[in-house]
């Protein structure tokens, strides 16, 4: 039977298995690159997460997952200021907790030390963020985003240690982040950053910083975390007010389109002042910056607060995006971050919660689009965010349909 005559789920199963097989044996790691292995985004840590999920599903052995975890932990595990969900102690803790999703306790001793390290790191980073706020200074994206910041660390704490006081402090910090800051006599959103979207100081368009909307680096990440916590019955003082402030900002900058509403990736000071965006229309429909990630965050907010109108707007935006071939045509790779794998995984999670069947109705087409390009080496390396491990995990979802046993996609803050 040729691949073209097989069912999409069977084809996805085969493609995922092929990718996992190619990523089964860790290659030798040069000494000078061993520290990068603890990167969830591009290192051995992300590949270990793939094998953890497959082992839980009975599709692979725990020895393969353990081999990759050994590589990920071969250098000193970082708990420095640069550590976050995608690097260092939080990344390793996230994976080991995912491995323990069946309650086996297989990494219990290692987790005692890692959890302690993550909690201490979280408190240090919150102390630094609060001191920055007290000084009346703008934050950097790495302070609060999903990839490097406190929203990502909070995603791990919510998924794996929800009763910890470190999570409560993260949520309280995010509430404070949404409160306006007055800079040079102007009231700015508390998450307005003093640098450009590429984490550098720009003398031109971004001389006064920017407001970032994205899920990976912008305010959609904090919104998703606040909403997911609220949905689990976890809230702090000002929690709902913070959700409302973010949603009001997103509503202000929502743009009309013949297919569906969309949001800019970011705005500059001049755009904020004039109320007009320079982005001509919706860009690629990705998890990191596009409509899917932003719509999922707002859908979660609507569900968490019981705001059916907000949920409906988010779901209509997502369904319209998925029905627009021009937008789908802007995706040119298979990655989780900004490609077809992340699109499929985000939409799959949104469809499971949606009040409308329109989103689920698009899943077969999105699966076909992914399968057309799902070949080994299609990604950039073997990593999670842009490489073959992330592609294989999205194919695993397409093949098996059920909720991931390890809840690996909690690192995307879509679940």
Short mmCIF file of C-alpha atoms in Angstrom, two decimals:
data_model
loop_
_atom_site.label_atom_id
_atom_site.label_comp_id
_atom_site.label_asym_id
_atom_site.label_seq_id
_atom_site.Cartn_x
_atom_site.Cartn_y
_atom_site.Cartn_z
CA UNK A 1 0.00 0.00 0.00
CA UNK A 2 1.50 3.33 -1.00
CA UNK A 3 1.59 6.26 1.45
CA UNK A 4 -0.94 8.11 -0.71
CA UNK A 5 -3.55 5.38 -0.26
CA UNK A 6 -3.15 5.02 3.49
CA UNK A 7 -5.19 6.90 6.06
CA UNK A 8 -3.73 10.21 7.30
CA UNK A 9 -3.39 8.80 10.82
CA UNK A 10 -1.50 5.74 9.57
CA UNK A 11 0.76 7.91 7.42
CA UNK A 12 1.39 10.25 10.37
CA UNK A 13 2.19 7.26 12.59
CA UNK A 14 4.75 5.99 10.08
CA UNK A 15 6.32 9.40 9.56
CA UNK A 16 6.61 9.98 13.32
CA UNK A 17 8.19 6.55 13.78
CA UNK A 18 10.73 7.21 11.01
CA UNK A 19 11.77 10.51 12.57
CA UNK A 20 12.02 8.95 16.03
CA UNK A 21 14.16 6.12 14.63
CA UNK A 22 16.56 8.60 13.06
CA UNK A 23 16.79 10.38 16.42
CA UNK A 24 17.18 7.18 18.45
CA UNK A 25 20.94 7.27 19.13
CA UNK A 26 22.58 10.45 20.45
CA UNK A 27 25.68 11.38 18.45
CA UNK A 28 28.92 12.31 20.23
CA UNK A 29 28.80 15.85 21.58
CA UNK A 30 31.90 18.05 21.28
CA UNK A 31 33.05 19.19 24.70
CA UNK A 32 32.59 22.86 23.85
CA UNK A 33 28.93 22.25 22.90
CA UNK A 34 27.84 20.13 25.86
CA UNK A 35 26.20 23.06 27.61
CA UNK A 36 23.84 23.47 24.63
CA UNK A 37 22.51 19.95 25.14
CA UNK A 38 20.35 21.25 28.02
CA UNK A 39 18.41 23.41 25.55
CA UNK A 40 14.80 22.32 25.21
CA UNK A 41 14.56 24.35 22.02
CA UNK A 42 17.43 22.89 20.02
CA UNK A 43 19.42 20.45 22.13
CA UNK A 44 19.25 16.91 23.43
CA UNK A 45 16.67 17.95 26.02
CA UNK A 46 14.01 18.54 23.36
CA UNK A 47 14.79 15.24 21.64
CA UNK A 48 14.48 13.48 25.00
CA UNK A 49 10.97 14.90 25.32
CA UNK A 50 9.99 13.20 22.05
CA UNK A 51 11.20 9.83 23.32
CA UNK A 52 9.51 10.38 26.69
CA UNK A 53 6.13 10.81 24.99
CA UNK A 54 6.70 7.79 22.74
CA UNK A 55 7.75 5.64 25.70
CA UNK A 56 4.59 6.60 27.58
CA UNK A 57 2.57 5.60 24.51
CA UNK A 58 4.31 2.22 24.27
CA UNK A 59 5.95 3.15 20.97
CA UNK A 60 9.52 3.36 22.19
CA UNK A 61 11.75 2.29 25.04
CA UNK A 62 12.64 4.21 28.15
CA UNK A 63 16.28 3.38 27.49
CA UNK A 64 16.21 5.67 24.44
CA UNK A 65 14.66 8.52 26.40
CA UNK A 66 17.20 7.98 29.19
CA UNK A 67 20.12 8.04 26.75
CA UNK A 68 19.08 11.48 25.51
CA UNK A 69 18.49 12.70 29.05
CA UNK A 70 22.02 11.68 29.99
CA UNK A 71 23.33 13.77 27.11
CA UNK A 72 21.15 16.71 28.15
CA UNK A 73 22.54 16.55 31.68
CA UNK A 74 26.20 15.92 30.85
CA UNK A 75 27.31 19.49 31.63
CA UNK A 76 26.60 21.44 34.80
CA UNK A 77 22.87 22.26 34.76
CA UNK A 78 22.41 26.00 34.63
CA UNK A 79 20.37 27.80 37.24
CA UNK A 80 21.85 31.15 36.29
CA UNK A 81 19.92 34.21 35.17
CA UNK A 82 19.73 32.83 31.61
CA UNK A 83 17.94 29.65 32.72
CA UNK A 84 14.28 29.31 31.79
CA UNK A 85 11.78 26.80 30.47
CA UNK A 86 13.84 26.25 27.34
CA UNK A 87 17.27 26.07 28.94
CA UNK A 88 18.89 24.80 32.10
CA UNK A 89 17.29 23.55 35.31
CA UNK A 90 13.67 24.41 34.38
CA UNK A 91 14.03 22.61 31.04
CA UNK A 92 15.41 19.44 32.64
CA UNK A 93 12.80 19.57 35.41
CA UNK A 94 10.04 19.92 32.82
CA UNK A 95 11.21 16.80 30.98
CA UNK A 96 11.74 14.68 34.09
CA UNK A 97 8.27 15.58 35.36
CA UNK A 98 6.89 14.66 31.92
CA UNK A 99 8.65 11.32 32.26
CA UNK A 100 6.91 10.85 35.63
CA UNK A 101 3.43 11.52 34.19
CA UNK A 102 2.54 7.88 34.87
CA UNK A 103 3.48 8.24 38.54
CA UNK A 104 6.40 5.86 38.23
CA UNK A 105 8.82 8.02 40.19
CA UNK A 106 11.61 6.97 37.82
CA UNK A 107 13.49 10.25 38.29
CA UNK A 108 12.33 11.11 41.82
CA UNK A 109 15.80 11.65 43.32
CA UNK A 110 16.97 13.91 40.50
CA UNK A 111 13.74 15.91 40.69
CA UNK A 112 14.23 16.75 44.36
CA UNK A 113 17.39 18.67 43.51
CA UNK A 114 16.05 20.13 40.26
CA UNK A 115 12.77 21.31 41.79
CA UNK A 116 14.64 23.04 44.59
CA UNK A 117 16.91 24.73 42.07
CA UNK A 118 13.99 25.89 39.92
CA UNK A 119 12.13 27.33 42.90
CA UNK A 120 15.20 29.25 44.05
CA UNK A 121 15.79 30.53 40.51
CA UNK A 122 12.16 31.63 40.23
CA UNK A 123 12.29 33.64 43.45
CA UNK A 124 15.55 35.32 42.38
CA UNK A 125 14.14 36.28 39.01
CA UNK A 126 10.93 37.64 40.52
CA UNK A 127 12.92 39.67 43.03
CA UNK A 128 14.89 41.17 40.16
CA UNK A 129 11.72 41.91 38.18
CA UNK A 130 10.04 43.57 41.13
CA UNK A 131 13.13 45.71 41.77
CA UNK A 132 13.06 46.78 38.13
CA UNK A 133 9.41 47.74 38.42
CA UNK A 134 10.09 49.67 41.63
CA UNK A 135 12.70 51.67 39.74
CA UNK A 136 10.07 52.58 37.13
CA UNK A 137 12.02 50.91 34.31
CA UNK A 138 10.64 49.04 31.30
CA UNK A 139 11.05 45.25 31.22
CA UNK A 140 12.92 43.25 28.61
CA UNK A 141 11.14 40.44 26.79
CA UNK A 142 13.39 37.88 28.47
CA UNK A 143 11.98 38.91 31.83
CA UNK A 144 8.44 37.73 31.12
CA UNK A 145 8.23 35.72 27.88
CA UNK A 146 7.65 31.99 27.40
CA UNK A 147 11.01 31.07 25.92
CA UNK A 148 13.34 32.67 28.46
CA UNK A 149 11.16 34.43 31.00
CA UNK A 150 8.85 33.96 33.93
CA UNK A 151 5.83 32.93 31.85
CA UNK A 152 7.75 29.89 30.65
CA UNK A 153 8.93 29.02 34.15
CA UNK A 154 5.35 29.52 35.32
CA UNK A 155 4.12 27.10 32.66
CA UNK A 156 6.37 24.41 34.13
CA UNK A 157 5.32 25.17 37.71
CA UNK A 158 1.62 25.13 36.79
CA UNK A 159 1.94 21.82 34.96
CA UNK A 160 4.04 20.02 37.54
CA UNK A 161 4.08 21.75 40.95
CA UNK A 162 0.89 23.86 41.03
CA UNK A 163 0.79 24.15 44.82
CA UNK A 164 4.21 25.77 45.06
CA UNK A 165 4.45 29.33 46.36
CA UNK A 166 6.84 30.11 43.49
CA UNK A 167 3.90 29.78 41.07
CA UNK A 168 1.84 32.15 43.19
CA UNK A 169 4.63 34.70 43.00
CA UNK A 170 4.90 34.29 39.22
CA UNK A 171 1.17 34.97 38.83
CA UNK A 172 1.35 37.97 41.18
CA UNK A 173 4.28 39.29 39.15
CA UNK A 174 2.26 38.94 35.93
CA UNK A 175 -0.59 40.87 37.50
CA UNK A 176 1.82 43.67 38.30
CA UNK A 177 3.29 43.45 34.78
CA UNK A 178 -0.10 44.38 33.34
CA UNK A 179 -0.31 47.59 35.35
CA UNK A 180 0.65 50.73 33.39
CA UNK A 181 4.08 52.26 33.75
CA UNK A 182 4.62 56.00 33.42
CA UNK A 183 7.75 56.75 31.42
CA UNK A 184 8.70 60.34 30.54
CA UNK A 185 5.18 61.48 31.35
CA UNK A 186 3.49 58.82 29.19
CA UNK A 187 1.44 55.87 30.44
CA UNK A 188 2.65 52.68 28.76
CA UNK A 189 1.49 49.09 29.08
CA UNK A 190 3.57 47.45 31.78
CA UNK A 191 4.94 44.94 29.28
CA UNK A 192 6.13 47.61 26.83
CA UNK A 193 9.81 46.86 26.24
CA UNK A 194 12.64 49.31 25.78
CA UNK A 195 14.32 47.32 23.01
CA UNK A 196 13.31 46.02 19.57
CA UNK A 197 11.73 42.60 18.82
CA UNK A 198 15.20 41.14 18.25
CA UNK A 199 16.37 41.98 21.79
CA UNK A 200 18.66 44.80 20.69
CA UNK A 201 18.54 48.56 21.00
CA UNK A 202 17.53 50.13 17.69
CA UNK A 203 18.08 53.82 16.92
CA UNK A 204 15.32 53.99 14.32
CA UNK A 205 11.78 52.58 14.43
CA UNK A 206 12.29 51.05 17.87
CA UNK A 207 14.07 53.94 19.56
CA UNK A 208 11.23 54.02 22.10
CA UNK A 209 10.82 50.27 22.33
CA UNK A 210 7.84 48.22 21.23
CA UNK A 211 4.76 46.34 22.37
CA UNK A 212 4.97 42.63 21.55
CA UNK A 213 1.83 40.54 20.93
CA UNK A 214 3.29 37.09 20.31
CA UNK A 215 2.88 33.86 22.20
CA UNK A 216 6.59 33.05 22.25
CA UNK A 217 7.90 36.46 23.30
CA UNK A 218 4.96 38.80 23.79
CA UNK A 219 1.96 39.38 26.01
CA UNK A 220 -0.05 36.41 24.70
CA UNK A 221 2.20 34.12 26.77
CA UNK A 222 1.39 35.78 30.11
CA UNK A 223 -2.30 35.85 29.12
CA UNK A 224 -2.28 32.12 28.41
CA UNK A 225 -0.59 31.33 31.73
CA UNK A 226 -3.02 33.49 33.70
CA UNK A 227 -5.94 31.87 31.91
CA UNK A 228 -4.68 28.30 32.35
CA UNK A 229 -4.07 28.90 36.06
CA UNK A 230 -7.54 30.38 36.50
CA UNK A 231 -9.01 27.42 34.64
CA UNK A 232 -7.38 25.12 37.21
CA UNK A 233 -8.86 27.15 40.06
CA UNK A 234 -5.58 28.91 40.90
CA UNK A 235 -5.75 32.70 41.22
CA UNK A 236 -4.05 35.58 43.00
CA UNK A 237 -5.21 39.09 43.88
CA UNK A 238 -5.91 41.08 40.73
CA UNK A 239 -5.86 37.96 38.56
CA UNK A 240 -9.04 38.72 36.61
CA UNK A 241 -8.13 42.39 36.31
CA UNK A 242 -4.85 41.39 34.68
CA UNK A 243 -6.62 39.15 32.17
CA UNK A 244 -9.03 41.97 31.36
CA UNK A 245 -6.23 44.50 30.84
CA UNK A 246 -4.41 42.26 28.39
CA UNK A 247 -7.59 41.34 26.53
CA UNK A 248 -8.62 44.98 26.28
CA UNK A 249 -5.25 45.82 24.74
CA UNK A 250 -5.60 42.97 22.25
CA UNK A 251 -9.12 44.13 21.38
CA UNK A 252 -7.87 47.65 20.77
CA UNK A 253 -5.30 46.43 18.25
CA UNK A 254 -7.41 43.77 16.56
CA UNK A 255 -7.47 44.44 12.80
CA UNK A 256 -10.31 43.74 10.39
CA UNK A 257 -9.66 41.45 7.42
CA UNK A 258 -11.83 39.97 4.71
CA UNK A 259 -11.20 36.47 6.06
CA UNK A 260 -11.10 37.12 9.81
CA UNK A 261 -9.62 39.52 12.39
CA UNK A 262 -5.88 39.45 13.00
CA UNK A 263 -3.31 41.06 15.29
CA UNK A 264 0.07 42.61 14.49
CA UNK A 265 3.24 40.89 15.64
CA UNK A 266 4.22 44.04 17.52
CA UNK A 267 3.75 47.80 17.45
CA UNK A 268 6.21 50.67 17.67
CA UNK A 269 5.92 53.87 19.67
CA UNK A 270 4.70 55.76 16.58
CA UNK A 271 2.05 53.14 15.90
CA UNK A 272 0.91 53.30 19.50
CA UNK A 273 0.71 57.09 19.30
CA UNK A 274 -1.26 57.17 16.01
CA UNK A 275 -3.37 54.07 16.66
CA UNK A 276 -2.49 52.70 13.20
CA UNK A 277 -0.36 49.65 12.44
CA UNK A 278 2.09 49.48 9.55
CA UNK A 279 1.84 45.70 9.12
CA UNK A 280 -0.26 45.40 5.94
CA UNK A 281 -2.11 42.24 6.89
CA UNK A 282 -1.87 38.90 8.66
CA UNK A 283 1.47 37.14 8.31
CA UNK A 284 2.14 33.42 8.66
CA UNK A 285 -0.36 31.60 10.91
CA UNK A 286 2.13 30.31 13.45
CA UNK A 287 2.25 29.46 17.12
CA UNK A 288 4.95 31.98 17.97
CA UNK A 289 3.50 35.20 16.53
CA UNK A 290 0.53 34.48 14.30
CA UNK A 291 -3.23 34.28 14.75
CA UNK A 292 -3.24 30.64 16.00
CA UNK A 293 -1.17 31.37 19.11
CA UNK A 294 -2.91 34.68 19.81
CA UNK A 295 -6.36 33.19 19.25
CA UNK A 296 -5.61 30.23 21.51
CA UNK A 297 -4.50 32.54 24.34
CA UNK A 298 -7.70 34.58 24.02
CA UNK A 299 -9.86 31.47 23.72
CA UNK A 300 -8.35 30.23 26.98
CA UNK A 301 -9.02 33.62 28.57
CA UNK A 302 -12.64 33.49 27.46
CA UNK A 303 -13.09 29.99 28.86
CA UNK A 304 -11.33 30.83 32.13
CA UNK A 305 -13.46 33.92 32.75
CA UNK A 306 -16.73 32.59 31.34
CA UNK A 307 -16.70 35.30 28.65
CA UNK A 308 -18.39 33.49 25.77
CA UNK A 309 -18.19 36.54 23.53
CA UNK A 310 -14.40 36.69 23.90
CA UNK A 311 -14.15 32.98 23.24
CA UNK A 312 -16.32 33.31 20.15
CA UNK A 313 -14.24 36.17 18.70
CA UNK A 314 -11.05 34.17 19.22
CA UNK A 315 -12.48 31.04 17.65
CA UNK A 316 -13.88 32.95 14.68
CA UNK A 317 -10.48 34.56 14.12
CA UNK A 318 -8.80 31.16 14.19
CA UNK A 319 -11.37 29.48 11.95
CA UNK A 320 -11.17 32.33 9.44
CA UNK A 321 -7.39 32.16 9.38
CA UNK A 322 -7.49 28.42 8.74
CA UNK A 323 -9.94 28.88 5.86
CA UNK A 324 -7.74 31.46 4.12
CA UNK A 325 -5.36 29.82 1.63
CA UNK A 326 -3.33 33.02 1.41
CA UNK A 327 -2.46 32.83 5.09
CA UNK A 328 -1.80 29.09 5.07
CA UNK A 329 0.45 29.61 2.07
CA UNK A 330 2.74 31.83 4.12
CA UNK A 331 3.95 28.88 6.19
CA UNK A 332 7.03 27.44 4.54
CA UNK A 333 8.47 25.00 7.09
CA UNK A 334 7.47 22.15 9.38
CA UNK A 335 8.61 23.54 12.72
CA UNK A 336 6.72 23.81 15.99
CA UNK A 337 7.73 27.42 16.47
CA UNK A 338 6.63 29.02 13.22
CA UNK A 339 5.68 26.17 10.91
CA UNK A 340 3.06 23.55 10.13
CA UNK A 341 3.75 21.37 13.19
CA UNK A 342 3.06 24.20 15.62
CA UNK A 343 0.00 25.22 13.64
CA UNK A 344 -1.45 21.71 13.83
CA UNK A 345 -0.69 21.24 17.55
CA UNK A 346 -2.15 24.63 18.48
CA UNK A 347 -5.28 24.09 16.41
CA UNK A 348 -5.71 20.58 17.80
CA UNK A 349 -5.74 21.97 21.35
CA UNK A 350 -8.08 24.83 20.37
CA UNK A 351 -10.46 22.45 18.60
CA UNK A 352 -10.78 20.31 21.72
CA UNK A 353 -12.14 23.33 23.65
CA UNK A 354 -14.03 25.10 20.88
CA UNK A 355 -17.72 25.88 21.02
CA UNK A 356 -17.80 25.77 17.21
CA UNK A 357 -17.05 22.73 15.01
CA UNK A 358 -15.38 24.95 12.39
CA UNK A 359 -11.93 24.58 13.92
CA UNK A 360 -12.00 20.79 14.20
CA UNK A 361 -13.26 20.65 10.62
CA UNK A 362 -9.95 22.10 9.43
CA UNK A 363 -7.76 19.52 11.17
CA UNK A 364 -7.76 16.95 8.32
CA UNK A 365 -6.56 19.60 5.87
CA UNK A 366 -3.86 20.81 8.24
CA UNK A 367 -2.75 17.22 8.77
CA UNK A 368 -2.49 16.72 5.01
CA UNK A 369 -0.44 19.90 4.68
CA UNK A 370 1.96 18.69 7.33
CA UNK A 371 2.24 15.20 5.87
CA UNK A 372 3.12 16.59 2.45
CA UNK A 373 6.31 18.01 3.93
CA UNK A 374 6.98 15.64 6.84
CA UNK A 375 10.21 14.03 5.79
CA UNK A 376 13.40 13.47 7.78
CA UNK A 377 15.61 16.51 7.69
CA UNK A 378 12.73 18.85 6.91
CA UNK A 379 13.44 20.76 10.10
CA UNK A 380 16.53 22.63 11.23
CA UNK A 381 18.39 19.90 13.08
CA UNK A 382 16.85 17.47 15.50
CA UNK A 383 15.58 19.88 18.15
CA UNK A 384 12.13 20.60 19.47
CA UNK A 385 11.21 24.12 18.35
CA UNK A 386 12.58 24.16 14.82
CA UNK A 387 13.73 20.60 14.22
CA UNK A 388 12.61 17.03 13.67
CA UNK A 389 11.70 16.27 17.30
CA UNK A 390 8.94 18.89 17.27
CA UNK A 391 7.72 17.67 13.90
CA UNK A 392 7.60 14.09 15.17
CA UNK A 393 5.60 15.11 18.25
CA UNK A 394 2.99 16.94 16.15
CA UNK A 395 2.78 13.89 13.85
CA UNK A 396 2.28 11.74 16.95
CA UNK A 397 -0.71 13.91 17.85
CA UNK A 398 -2.09 13.59 14.32
CA UNK A 399 -1.66 9.83 14.41
CA UNK A 400 -3.11 9.07 17.83
CA UNK A 401 -5.47 11.94 18.54
CA UNK A 402 -5.64 11.70 22.29
CA UNK A 403 -4.14 14.08 24.82
CA UNK A 404 -0.35 13.61 25.04
CA UNK A 405 0.40 11.40 28.02
CA UNK A 406 3.33 13.59 29.03
CA UNK A 407 1.50 16.87 28.29
CA UNK A 408 4.65 17.85 26.43
CA UNK A 409 2.90 20.78 24.72
CA UNK A 410 2.47 22.55 28.05
CA UNK A 411 5.81 24.11 27.10
CA UNK A 412 3.92 25.98 24.35
CA UNK A 413 1.34 27.28 26.87
CA UNK A 414 -1.50 26.00 24.70
CA UNK A 415 -2.62 23.41 27.26
#
